[in-house]
mmCIF file of C-alpha atoms and ligand atoms in Angstrom:
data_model
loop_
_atom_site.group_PDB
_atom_site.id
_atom_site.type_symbol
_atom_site.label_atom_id
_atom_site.label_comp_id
_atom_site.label_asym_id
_atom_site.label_seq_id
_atom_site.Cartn_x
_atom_site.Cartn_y
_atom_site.Cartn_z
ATOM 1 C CA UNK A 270 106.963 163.586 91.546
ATOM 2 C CA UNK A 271 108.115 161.113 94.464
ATOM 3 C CA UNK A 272 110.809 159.701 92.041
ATOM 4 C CA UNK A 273 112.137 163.161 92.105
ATOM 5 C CA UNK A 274 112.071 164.198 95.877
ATOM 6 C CA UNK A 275 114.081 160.500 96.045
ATOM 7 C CA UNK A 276 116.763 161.724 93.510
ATOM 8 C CA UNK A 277 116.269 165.525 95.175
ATOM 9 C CA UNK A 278 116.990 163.696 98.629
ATOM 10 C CA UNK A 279 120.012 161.368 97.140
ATOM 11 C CA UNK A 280 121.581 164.482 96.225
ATOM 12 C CA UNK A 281 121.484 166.319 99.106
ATOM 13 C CA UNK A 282 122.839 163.537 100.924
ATOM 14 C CA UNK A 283 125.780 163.314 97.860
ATOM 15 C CA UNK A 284 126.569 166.961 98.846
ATOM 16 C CA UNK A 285 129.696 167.480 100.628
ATOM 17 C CA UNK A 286 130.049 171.091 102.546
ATOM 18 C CA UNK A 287 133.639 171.671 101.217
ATOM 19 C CA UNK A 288 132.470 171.355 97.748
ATOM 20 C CA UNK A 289 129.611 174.208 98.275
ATOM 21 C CA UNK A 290 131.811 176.142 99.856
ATOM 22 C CA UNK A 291 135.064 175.813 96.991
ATOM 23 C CA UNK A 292 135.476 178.745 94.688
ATOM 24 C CA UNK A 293 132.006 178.874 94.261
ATOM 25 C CA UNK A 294 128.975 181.400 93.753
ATOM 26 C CA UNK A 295 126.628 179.568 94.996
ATOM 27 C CA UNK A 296 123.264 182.237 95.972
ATOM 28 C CA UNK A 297 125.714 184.881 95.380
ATOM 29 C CA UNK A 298 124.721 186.541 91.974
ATOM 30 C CA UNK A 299 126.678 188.734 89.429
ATOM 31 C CA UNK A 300 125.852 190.542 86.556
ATOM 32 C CA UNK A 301 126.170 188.834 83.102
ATOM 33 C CA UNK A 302 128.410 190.004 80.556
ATOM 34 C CA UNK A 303 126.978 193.055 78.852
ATOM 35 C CA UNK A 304 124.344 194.043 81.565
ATOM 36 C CA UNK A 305 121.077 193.258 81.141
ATOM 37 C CA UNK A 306 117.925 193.646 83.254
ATOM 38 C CA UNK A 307 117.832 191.855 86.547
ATOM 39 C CA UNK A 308 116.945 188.793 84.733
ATOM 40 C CA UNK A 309 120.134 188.512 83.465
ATOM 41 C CA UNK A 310 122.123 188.209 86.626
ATOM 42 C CA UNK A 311 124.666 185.300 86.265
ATOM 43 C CA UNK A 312 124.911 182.810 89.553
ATOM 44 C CA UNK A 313 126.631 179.312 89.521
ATOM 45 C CA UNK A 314 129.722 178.033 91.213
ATOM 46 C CA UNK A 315 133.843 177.557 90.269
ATOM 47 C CA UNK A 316 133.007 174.829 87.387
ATOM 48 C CA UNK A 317 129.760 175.484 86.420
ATOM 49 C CA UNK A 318 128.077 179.403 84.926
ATOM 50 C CA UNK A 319 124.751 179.728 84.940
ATOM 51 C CA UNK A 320 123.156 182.760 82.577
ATOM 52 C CA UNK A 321 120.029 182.603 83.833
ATOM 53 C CA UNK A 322 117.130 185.605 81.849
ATOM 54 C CA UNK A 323 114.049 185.380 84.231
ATOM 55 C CA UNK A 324 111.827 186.796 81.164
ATOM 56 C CA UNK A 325 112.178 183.912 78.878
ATOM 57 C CA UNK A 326 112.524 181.599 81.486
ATOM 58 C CA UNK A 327 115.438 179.930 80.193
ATOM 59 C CA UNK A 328 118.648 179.678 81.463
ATOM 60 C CA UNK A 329 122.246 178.753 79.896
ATOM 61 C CA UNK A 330 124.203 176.493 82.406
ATOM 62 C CA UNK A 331 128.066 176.129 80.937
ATOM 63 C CA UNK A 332 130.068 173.486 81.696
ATOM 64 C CA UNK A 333 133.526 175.379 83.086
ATOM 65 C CA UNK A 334 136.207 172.760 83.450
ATOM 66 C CA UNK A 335 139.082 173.390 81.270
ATOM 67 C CA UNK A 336 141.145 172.393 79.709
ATOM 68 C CA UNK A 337 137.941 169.825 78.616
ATOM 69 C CA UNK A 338 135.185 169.549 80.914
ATOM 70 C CA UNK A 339 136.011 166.087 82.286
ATOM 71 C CA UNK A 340 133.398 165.369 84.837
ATOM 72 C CA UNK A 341 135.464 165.426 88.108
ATOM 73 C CA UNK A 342 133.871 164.785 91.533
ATOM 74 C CA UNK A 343 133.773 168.749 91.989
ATOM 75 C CA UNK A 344 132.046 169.239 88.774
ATOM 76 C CA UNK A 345 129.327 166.479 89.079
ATOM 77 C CA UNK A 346 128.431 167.557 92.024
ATOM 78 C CA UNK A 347 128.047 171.392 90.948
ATOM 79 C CA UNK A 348 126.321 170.751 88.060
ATOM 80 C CA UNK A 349 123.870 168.734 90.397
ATOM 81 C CA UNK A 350 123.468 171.390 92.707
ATOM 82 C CA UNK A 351 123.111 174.209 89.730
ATOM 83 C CA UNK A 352 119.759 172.284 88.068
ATOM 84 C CA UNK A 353 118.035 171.675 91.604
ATOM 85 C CA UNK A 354 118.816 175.397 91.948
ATOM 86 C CA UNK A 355 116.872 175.859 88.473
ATOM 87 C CA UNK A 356 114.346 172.974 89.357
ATOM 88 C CA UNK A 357 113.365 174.962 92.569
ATOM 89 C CA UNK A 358 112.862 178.071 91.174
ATOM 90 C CA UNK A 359 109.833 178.041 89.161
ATOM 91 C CA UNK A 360 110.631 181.062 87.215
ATOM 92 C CA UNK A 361 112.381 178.646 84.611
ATOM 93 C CA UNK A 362 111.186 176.383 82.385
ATOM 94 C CA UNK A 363 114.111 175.267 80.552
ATOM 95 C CA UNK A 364 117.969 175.039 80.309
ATOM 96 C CA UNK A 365 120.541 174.876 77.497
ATOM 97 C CA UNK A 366 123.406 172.899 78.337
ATOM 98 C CA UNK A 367 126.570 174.056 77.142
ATOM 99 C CA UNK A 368 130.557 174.448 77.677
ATOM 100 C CA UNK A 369 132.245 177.458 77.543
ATOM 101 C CA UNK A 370 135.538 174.813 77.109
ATOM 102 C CA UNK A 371 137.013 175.995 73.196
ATOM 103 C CA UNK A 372 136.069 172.592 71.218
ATOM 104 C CA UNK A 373 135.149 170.469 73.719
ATOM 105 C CA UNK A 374 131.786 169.936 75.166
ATOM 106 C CA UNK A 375 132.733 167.634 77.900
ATOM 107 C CA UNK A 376 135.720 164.725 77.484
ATOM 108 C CA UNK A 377 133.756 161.895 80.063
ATOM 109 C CA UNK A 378 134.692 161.059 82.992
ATOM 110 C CA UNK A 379 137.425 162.671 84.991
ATOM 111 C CA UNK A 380 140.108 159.600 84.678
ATOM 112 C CA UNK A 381 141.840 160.673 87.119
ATOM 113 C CA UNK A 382 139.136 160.088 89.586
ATOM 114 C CA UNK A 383 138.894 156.388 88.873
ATOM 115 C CA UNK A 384 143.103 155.335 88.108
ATOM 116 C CA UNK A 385 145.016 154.631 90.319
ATOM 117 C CA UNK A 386 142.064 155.909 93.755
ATOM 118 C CA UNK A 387 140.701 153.679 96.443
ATOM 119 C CA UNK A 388 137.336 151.559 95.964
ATOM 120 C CA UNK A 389 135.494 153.879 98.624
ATOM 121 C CA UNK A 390 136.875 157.108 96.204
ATOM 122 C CA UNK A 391 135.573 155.127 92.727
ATOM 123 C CA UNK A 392 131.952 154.206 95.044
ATOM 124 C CA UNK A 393 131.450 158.043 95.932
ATOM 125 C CA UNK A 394 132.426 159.045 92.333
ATOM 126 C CA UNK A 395 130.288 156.623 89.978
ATOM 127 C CA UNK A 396 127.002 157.556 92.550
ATOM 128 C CA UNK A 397 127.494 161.487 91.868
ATOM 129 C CA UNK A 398 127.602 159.923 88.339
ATOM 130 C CA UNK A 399 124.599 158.580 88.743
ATOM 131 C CA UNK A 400 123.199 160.998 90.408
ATOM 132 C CA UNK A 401 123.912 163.605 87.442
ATOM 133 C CA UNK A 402 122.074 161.170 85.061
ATOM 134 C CA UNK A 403 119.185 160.878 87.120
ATOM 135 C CA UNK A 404 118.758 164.606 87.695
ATOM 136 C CA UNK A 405 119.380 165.267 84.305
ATOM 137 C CA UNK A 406 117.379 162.374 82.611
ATOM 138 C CA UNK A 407 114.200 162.796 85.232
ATOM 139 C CA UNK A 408 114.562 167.073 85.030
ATOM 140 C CA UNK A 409 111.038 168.736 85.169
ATOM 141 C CA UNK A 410 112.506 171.118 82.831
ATOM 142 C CA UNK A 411 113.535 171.249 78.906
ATOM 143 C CA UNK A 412 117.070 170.471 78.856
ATOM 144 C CA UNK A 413 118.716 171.301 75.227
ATOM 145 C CA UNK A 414 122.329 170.456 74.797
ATOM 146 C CA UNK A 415 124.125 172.708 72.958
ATOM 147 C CA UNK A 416 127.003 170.420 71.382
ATOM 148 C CA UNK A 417 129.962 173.208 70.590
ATOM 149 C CA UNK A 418 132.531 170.096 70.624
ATOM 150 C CA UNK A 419 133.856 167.066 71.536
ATOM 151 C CA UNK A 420 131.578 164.684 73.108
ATOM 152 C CA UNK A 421 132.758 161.391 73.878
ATOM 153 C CA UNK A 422 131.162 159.018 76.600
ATOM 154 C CA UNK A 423 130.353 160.354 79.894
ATOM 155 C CA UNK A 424 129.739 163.930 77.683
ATOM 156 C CA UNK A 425 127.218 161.741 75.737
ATOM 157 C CA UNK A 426 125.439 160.684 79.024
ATOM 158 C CA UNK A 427 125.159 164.306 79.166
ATOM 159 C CA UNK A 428 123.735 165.252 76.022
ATOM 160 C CA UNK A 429 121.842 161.920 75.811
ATOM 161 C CA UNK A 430 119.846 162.407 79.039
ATOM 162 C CA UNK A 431 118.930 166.229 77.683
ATOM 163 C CA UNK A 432 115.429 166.226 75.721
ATOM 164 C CA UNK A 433 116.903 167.389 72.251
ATOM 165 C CA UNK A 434 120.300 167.426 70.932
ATOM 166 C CA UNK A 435 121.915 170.452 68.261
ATOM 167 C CA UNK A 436 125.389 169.389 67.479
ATOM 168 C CA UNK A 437 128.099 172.184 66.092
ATOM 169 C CA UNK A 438 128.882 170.668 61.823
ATOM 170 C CA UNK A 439 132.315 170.601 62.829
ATOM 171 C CA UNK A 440 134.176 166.953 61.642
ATOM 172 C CA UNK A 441 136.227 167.116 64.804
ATOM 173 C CA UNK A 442 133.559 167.305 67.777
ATOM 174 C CA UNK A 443 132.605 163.426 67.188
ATOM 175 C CA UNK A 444 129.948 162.088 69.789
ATOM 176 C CA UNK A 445 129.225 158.590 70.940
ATOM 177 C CA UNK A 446 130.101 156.268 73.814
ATOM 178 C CA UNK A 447 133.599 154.924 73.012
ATOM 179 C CA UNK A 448 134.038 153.210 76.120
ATOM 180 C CA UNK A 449 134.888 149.835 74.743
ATOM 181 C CA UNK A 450 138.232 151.831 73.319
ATOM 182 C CA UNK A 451 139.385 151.830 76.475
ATOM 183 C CA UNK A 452 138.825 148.488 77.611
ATOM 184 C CA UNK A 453 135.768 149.367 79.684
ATOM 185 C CA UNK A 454 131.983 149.524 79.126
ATOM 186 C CA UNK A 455 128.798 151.542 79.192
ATOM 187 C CA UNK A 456 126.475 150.284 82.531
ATOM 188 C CA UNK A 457 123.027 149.070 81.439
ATOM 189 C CA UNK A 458 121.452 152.321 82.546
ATOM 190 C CA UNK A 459 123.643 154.080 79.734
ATOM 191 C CA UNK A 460 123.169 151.158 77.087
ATOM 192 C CA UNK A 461 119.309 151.371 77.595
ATOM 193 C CA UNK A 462 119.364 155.523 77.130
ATOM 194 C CA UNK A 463 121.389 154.812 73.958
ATOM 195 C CA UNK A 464 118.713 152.098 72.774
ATOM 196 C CA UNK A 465 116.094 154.592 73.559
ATOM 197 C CA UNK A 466 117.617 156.786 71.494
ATOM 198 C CA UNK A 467 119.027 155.200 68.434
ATOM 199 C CA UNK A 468 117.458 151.917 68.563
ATOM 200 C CA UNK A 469 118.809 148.682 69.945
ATOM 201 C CA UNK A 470 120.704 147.504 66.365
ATOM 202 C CA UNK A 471 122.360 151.032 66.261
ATOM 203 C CA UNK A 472 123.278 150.832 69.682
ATOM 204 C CA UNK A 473 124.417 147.508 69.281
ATOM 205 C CA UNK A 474 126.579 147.948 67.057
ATOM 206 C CA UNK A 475 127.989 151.053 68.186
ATOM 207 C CA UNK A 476 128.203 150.411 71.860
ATOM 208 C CA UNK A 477 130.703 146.988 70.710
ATOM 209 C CA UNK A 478 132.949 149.450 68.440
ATOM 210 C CA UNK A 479 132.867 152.405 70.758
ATOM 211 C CA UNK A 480 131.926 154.720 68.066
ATOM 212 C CA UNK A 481 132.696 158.268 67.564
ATOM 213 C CA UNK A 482 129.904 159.829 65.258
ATOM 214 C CA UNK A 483 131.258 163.068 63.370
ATOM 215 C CA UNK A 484 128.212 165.400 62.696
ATOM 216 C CA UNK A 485 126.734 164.118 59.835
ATOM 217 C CA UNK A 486 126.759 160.520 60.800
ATOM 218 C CA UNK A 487 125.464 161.603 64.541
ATOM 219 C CA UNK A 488 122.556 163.153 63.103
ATOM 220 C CA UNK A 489 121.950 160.459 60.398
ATOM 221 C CA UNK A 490 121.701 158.079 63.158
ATOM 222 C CA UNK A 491 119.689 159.963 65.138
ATOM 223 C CA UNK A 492 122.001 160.628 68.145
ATOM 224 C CA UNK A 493 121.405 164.516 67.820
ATOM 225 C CA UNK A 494 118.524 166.002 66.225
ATOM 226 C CA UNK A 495 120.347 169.283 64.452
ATOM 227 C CA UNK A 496 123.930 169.603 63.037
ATOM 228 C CA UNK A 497 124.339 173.666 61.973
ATOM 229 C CA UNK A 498 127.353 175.874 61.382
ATOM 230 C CA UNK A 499 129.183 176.240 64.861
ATOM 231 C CA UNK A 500 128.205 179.991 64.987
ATOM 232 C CA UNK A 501 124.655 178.920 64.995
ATOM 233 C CA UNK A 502 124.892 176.737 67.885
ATOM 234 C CA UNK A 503 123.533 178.902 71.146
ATOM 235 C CA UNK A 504 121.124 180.544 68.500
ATOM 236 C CA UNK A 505 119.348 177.217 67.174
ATOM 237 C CA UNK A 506 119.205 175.401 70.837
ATOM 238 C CA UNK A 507 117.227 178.904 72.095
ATOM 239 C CA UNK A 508 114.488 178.337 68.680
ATOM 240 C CA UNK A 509 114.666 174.413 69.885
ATOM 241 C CA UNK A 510 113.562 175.526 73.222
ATOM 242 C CA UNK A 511 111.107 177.709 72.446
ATOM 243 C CA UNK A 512 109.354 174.856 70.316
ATOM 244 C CA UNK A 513 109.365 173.123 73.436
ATOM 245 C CA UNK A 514 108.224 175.734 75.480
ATOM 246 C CA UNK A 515 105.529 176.132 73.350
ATOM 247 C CA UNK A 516 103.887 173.161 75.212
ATOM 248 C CA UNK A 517 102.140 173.293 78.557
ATOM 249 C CA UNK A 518 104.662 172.197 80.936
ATOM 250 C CA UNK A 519 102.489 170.080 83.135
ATOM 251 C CA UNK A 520 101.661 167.690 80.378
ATOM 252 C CA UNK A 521 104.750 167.880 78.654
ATOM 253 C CA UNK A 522 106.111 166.751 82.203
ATOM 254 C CA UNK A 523 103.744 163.727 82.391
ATOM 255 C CA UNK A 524 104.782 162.929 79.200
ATOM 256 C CA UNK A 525 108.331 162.673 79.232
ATOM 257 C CA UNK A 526 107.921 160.764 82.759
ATOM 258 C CA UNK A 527 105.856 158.387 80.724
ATOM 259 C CA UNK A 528 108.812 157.944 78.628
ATOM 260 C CA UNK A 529 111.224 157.986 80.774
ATOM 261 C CA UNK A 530 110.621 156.422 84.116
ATOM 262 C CA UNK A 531 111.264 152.474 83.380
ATOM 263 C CA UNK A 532 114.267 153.363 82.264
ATOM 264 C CA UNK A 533 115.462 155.557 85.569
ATOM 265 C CA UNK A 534 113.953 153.310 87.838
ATOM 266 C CA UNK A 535 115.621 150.137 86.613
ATOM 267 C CA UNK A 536 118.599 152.599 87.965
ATOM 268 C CA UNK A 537 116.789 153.220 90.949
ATOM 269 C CA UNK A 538 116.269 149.484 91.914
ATOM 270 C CA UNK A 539 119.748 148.718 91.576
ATOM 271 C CA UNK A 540 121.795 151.153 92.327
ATOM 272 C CA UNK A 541 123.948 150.141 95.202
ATOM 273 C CA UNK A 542 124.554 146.772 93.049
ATOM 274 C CA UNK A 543 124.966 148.992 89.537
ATOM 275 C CA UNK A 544 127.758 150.893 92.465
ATOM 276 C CA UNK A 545 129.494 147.356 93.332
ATOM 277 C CA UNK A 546 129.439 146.483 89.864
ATOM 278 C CA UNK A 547 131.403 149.776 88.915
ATOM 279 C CA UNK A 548 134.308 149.315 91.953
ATOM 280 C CA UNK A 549 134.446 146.057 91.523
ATOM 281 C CA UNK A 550 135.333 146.355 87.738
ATOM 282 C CA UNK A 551 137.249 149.513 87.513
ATOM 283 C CA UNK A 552 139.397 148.438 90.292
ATOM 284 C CA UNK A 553 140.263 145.131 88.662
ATOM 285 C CA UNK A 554 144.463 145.096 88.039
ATOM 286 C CA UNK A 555 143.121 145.073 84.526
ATOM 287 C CA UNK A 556 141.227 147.736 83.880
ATOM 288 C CA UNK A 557 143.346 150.053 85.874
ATOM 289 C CA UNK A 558 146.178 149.200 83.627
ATOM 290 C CA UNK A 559 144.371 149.871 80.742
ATOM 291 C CA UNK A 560 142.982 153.406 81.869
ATOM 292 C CA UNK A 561 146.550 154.181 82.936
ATOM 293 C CA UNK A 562 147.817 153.553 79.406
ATOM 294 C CA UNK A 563 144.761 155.269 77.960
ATOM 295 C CA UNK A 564 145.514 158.441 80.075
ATOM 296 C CA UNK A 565 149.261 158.567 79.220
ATOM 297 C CA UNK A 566 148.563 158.136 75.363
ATOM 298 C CA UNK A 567 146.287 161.299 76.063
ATOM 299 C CA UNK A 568 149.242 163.000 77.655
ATOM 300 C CA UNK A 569 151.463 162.053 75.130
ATOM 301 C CA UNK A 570 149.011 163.393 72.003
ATOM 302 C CA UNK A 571 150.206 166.552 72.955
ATOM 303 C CA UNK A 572 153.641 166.197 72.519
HETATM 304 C C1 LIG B 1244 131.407 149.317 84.571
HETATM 305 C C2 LIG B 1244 132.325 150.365 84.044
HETATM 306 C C3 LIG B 1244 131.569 151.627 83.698
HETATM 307 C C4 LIG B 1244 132.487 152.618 83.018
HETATM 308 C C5 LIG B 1244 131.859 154.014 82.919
HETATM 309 C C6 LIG B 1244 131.272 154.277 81.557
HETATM 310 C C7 LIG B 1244 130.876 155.728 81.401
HETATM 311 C C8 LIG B 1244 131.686 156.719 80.934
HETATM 312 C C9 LIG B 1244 133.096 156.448 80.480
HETATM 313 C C10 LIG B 1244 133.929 157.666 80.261
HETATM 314 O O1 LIG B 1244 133.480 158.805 80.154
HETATM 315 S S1 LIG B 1244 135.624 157.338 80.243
HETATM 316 C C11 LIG B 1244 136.317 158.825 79.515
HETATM 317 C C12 LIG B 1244 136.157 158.767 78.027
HETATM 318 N N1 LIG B 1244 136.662 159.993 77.427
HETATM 319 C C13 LIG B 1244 137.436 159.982 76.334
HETATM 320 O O2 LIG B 1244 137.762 158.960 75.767
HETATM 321 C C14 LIG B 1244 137.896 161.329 75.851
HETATM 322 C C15 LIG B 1244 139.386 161.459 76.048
HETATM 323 N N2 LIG B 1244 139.838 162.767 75.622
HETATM 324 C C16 LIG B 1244 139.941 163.102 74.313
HETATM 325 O O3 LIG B 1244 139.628 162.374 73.392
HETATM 326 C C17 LIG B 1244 140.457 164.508 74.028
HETATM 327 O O4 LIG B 1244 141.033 165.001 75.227
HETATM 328 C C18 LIG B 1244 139.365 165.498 73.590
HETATM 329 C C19 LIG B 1244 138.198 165.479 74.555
HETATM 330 C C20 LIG B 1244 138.897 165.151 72.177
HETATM 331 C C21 LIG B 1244 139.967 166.921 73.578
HETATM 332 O O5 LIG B 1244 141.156 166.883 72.804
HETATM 333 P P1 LIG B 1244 142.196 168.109 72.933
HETATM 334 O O6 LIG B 1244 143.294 167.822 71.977
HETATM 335 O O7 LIG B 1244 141.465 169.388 72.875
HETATM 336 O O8 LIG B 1244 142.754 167.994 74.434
HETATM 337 P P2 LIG B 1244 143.840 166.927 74.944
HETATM 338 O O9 LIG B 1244 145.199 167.479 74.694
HETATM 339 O O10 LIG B 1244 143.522 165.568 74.448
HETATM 340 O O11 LIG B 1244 143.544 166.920 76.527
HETATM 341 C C22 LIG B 1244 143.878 168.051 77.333
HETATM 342 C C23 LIG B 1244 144.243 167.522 78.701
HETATM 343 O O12 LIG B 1244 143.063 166.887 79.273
HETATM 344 C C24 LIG B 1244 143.366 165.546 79.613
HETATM 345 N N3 LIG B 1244 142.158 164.747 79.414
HETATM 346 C C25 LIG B 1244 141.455 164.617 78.277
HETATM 347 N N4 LIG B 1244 140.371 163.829 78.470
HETATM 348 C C26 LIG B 1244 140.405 163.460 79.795
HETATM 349 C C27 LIG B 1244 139.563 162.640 80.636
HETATM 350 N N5 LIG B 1244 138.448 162.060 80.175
HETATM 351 N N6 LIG B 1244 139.909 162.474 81.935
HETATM 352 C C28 LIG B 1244 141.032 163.077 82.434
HETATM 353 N N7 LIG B 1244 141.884 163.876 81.701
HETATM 354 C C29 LIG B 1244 141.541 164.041 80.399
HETATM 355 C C30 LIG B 1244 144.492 165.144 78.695
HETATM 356 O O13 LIG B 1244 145.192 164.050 79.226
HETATM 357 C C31 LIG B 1244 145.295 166.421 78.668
HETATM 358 O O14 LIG B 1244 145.990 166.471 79.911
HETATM 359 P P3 LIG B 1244 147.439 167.161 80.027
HETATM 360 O O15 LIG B 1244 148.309 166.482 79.016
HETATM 361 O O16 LIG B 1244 147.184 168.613 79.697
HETATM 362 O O17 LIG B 1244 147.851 166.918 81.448
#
């Protein structure tokens, strides 16, 4: 798909040599835990592990961030790199997204990469944000997110831009974009995946009160598709994937591009000004302040 050599092309240029070269595994290969044929050899990089088993031709990337997956600069850009990996190999069809993070799936945005940095810093950050969404939201492949915990904004981007969602029934590991709690807001691009998702009243009304869905309500409002017992997690997202699977990929590709490609390329037209519109907001005296005190009631919860 052109759209996708664009975004393929976008993130290449995005890709800085320092972070392939950081901690990671990138090409190199080890085995997985407990052995396996050769189809089980683990690859990946410092922040992100992917399980790939060239028989099924599915592959479990984990989000390794602790202490709670917040999407740094590093990250983003891994987790980038790790699916164009997957995209380019055409032994997989599919990948379940998950964190191997105890009770949290992924806590946002990395706050730290947007308090208190430079407007150039906040620019290069929200487009390997937007890069991650397009990747994810555009991906050739079945993306299942495996929800085993918290899930709060930027995770939700995540999860949102995956094709299905199975959310771990545990009352803490609430999901939803919250950003209004912290004085900011979901861009348009985000908004529209929600309304896609939910519907527009739904998202209305949840996008204005920031709202964190526990499992039950999540799933009654559509926002994830399954909510079993947290054990059943990995096992449920690999029977949601083979449903999916089940479908020839080529028109099950065509398909979701149908679906999907109005909404990416409203992105796509804008994004330099959807960029400004970030810096310029985030780096308002304002907003800083209020991400500062948001970040030092976080620090403080653990006190
Ligand atoms: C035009 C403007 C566009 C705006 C962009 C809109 C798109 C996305 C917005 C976002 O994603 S903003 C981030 C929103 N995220 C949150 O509100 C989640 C905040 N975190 C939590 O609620 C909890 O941490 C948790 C995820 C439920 C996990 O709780 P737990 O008790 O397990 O861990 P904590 O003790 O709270 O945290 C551990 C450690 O991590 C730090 N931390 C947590 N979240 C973040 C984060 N998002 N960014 C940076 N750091 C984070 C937390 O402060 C603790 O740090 P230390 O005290 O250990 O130093």
């Amino acid at each position: 798909m052109a759209l996708a050599s664009g975004v393929r092309f976008a993130a290449r240029a995005l890709l800085r040599p320092w972070a392939l070269l950081r901690g990671t595994t990138l090409g190199r290969t080890e085995p997985a835990a407990g052995g396996g044929g050769d189809g089980a050899r683990r690859f990946g990089s410092q922040r992100v592990l992917v399980e790939p088993d060239a028989a099924s031709g599915v592959a479990v990337m984990k989000l390794r961030n602790p202490p709670v997956n917040a999407l740094s600069l590093e990250l983003l850009t891994e987790l980038v790199i790790s699916l164009e990996k997957l995209e380019n190999d055409k032994t997989f069809r599919g990948v379940i997204l998950t964190s191997d993070c105890p009770r949290v799936f992924c806590a946002g945005l990395d706050l730290t990469e947007i308090c208190g940095r430079n407007p150039a810093h906040c620019a290069e950050y929200w487009k390997a944000m937007q890069e991650l969404w397009l990747r994810t939201y555009l991906s050739s492949l079945v993306l299942v997110a495996a929800i085993n915990g918290a899930c709060p904004a930027g995770g939700c981007i995540i999860a949102l831009s995956c094709d299905c969602r199975v959310l771990a029934d545990n009352p803490k590991y609430r999901i939803g974009l919250n950003e209004t709690l912290l004085g900011i807001i979901a861009p348009f691009w985000l908004k529209d995946t929600y309304v896609n998702t939910i519907g527009h009243r739904a998202s209305e009304q949840a996008l204005q009160l920031g709202s964190l869905f526990p499992p039950a309500e999540a799933l009654q409002v559509g926002l994830v598709d399954q909510v079993v017992p947290e054990d059943q997690v990995q096992s449920t997202a690999l029977s949601e994937m083979a449903r999916w699977l089940a479908v020839p990929d080529h028109a099950r590709q065509l398909t979701k591009n149908m679906m999907r490609k109005a909404t990416a390329d409203r992105l796509l037209r804008q994004r330099d000004a959807d960029t400004q519109n970030f810096v310029s907001f985030v780096c308002r005296d304002s907003i800083q302040k209020s991400l500062q005190a948001y970040l030092e009631k976080l620090r403080q919860r653990k006190g």
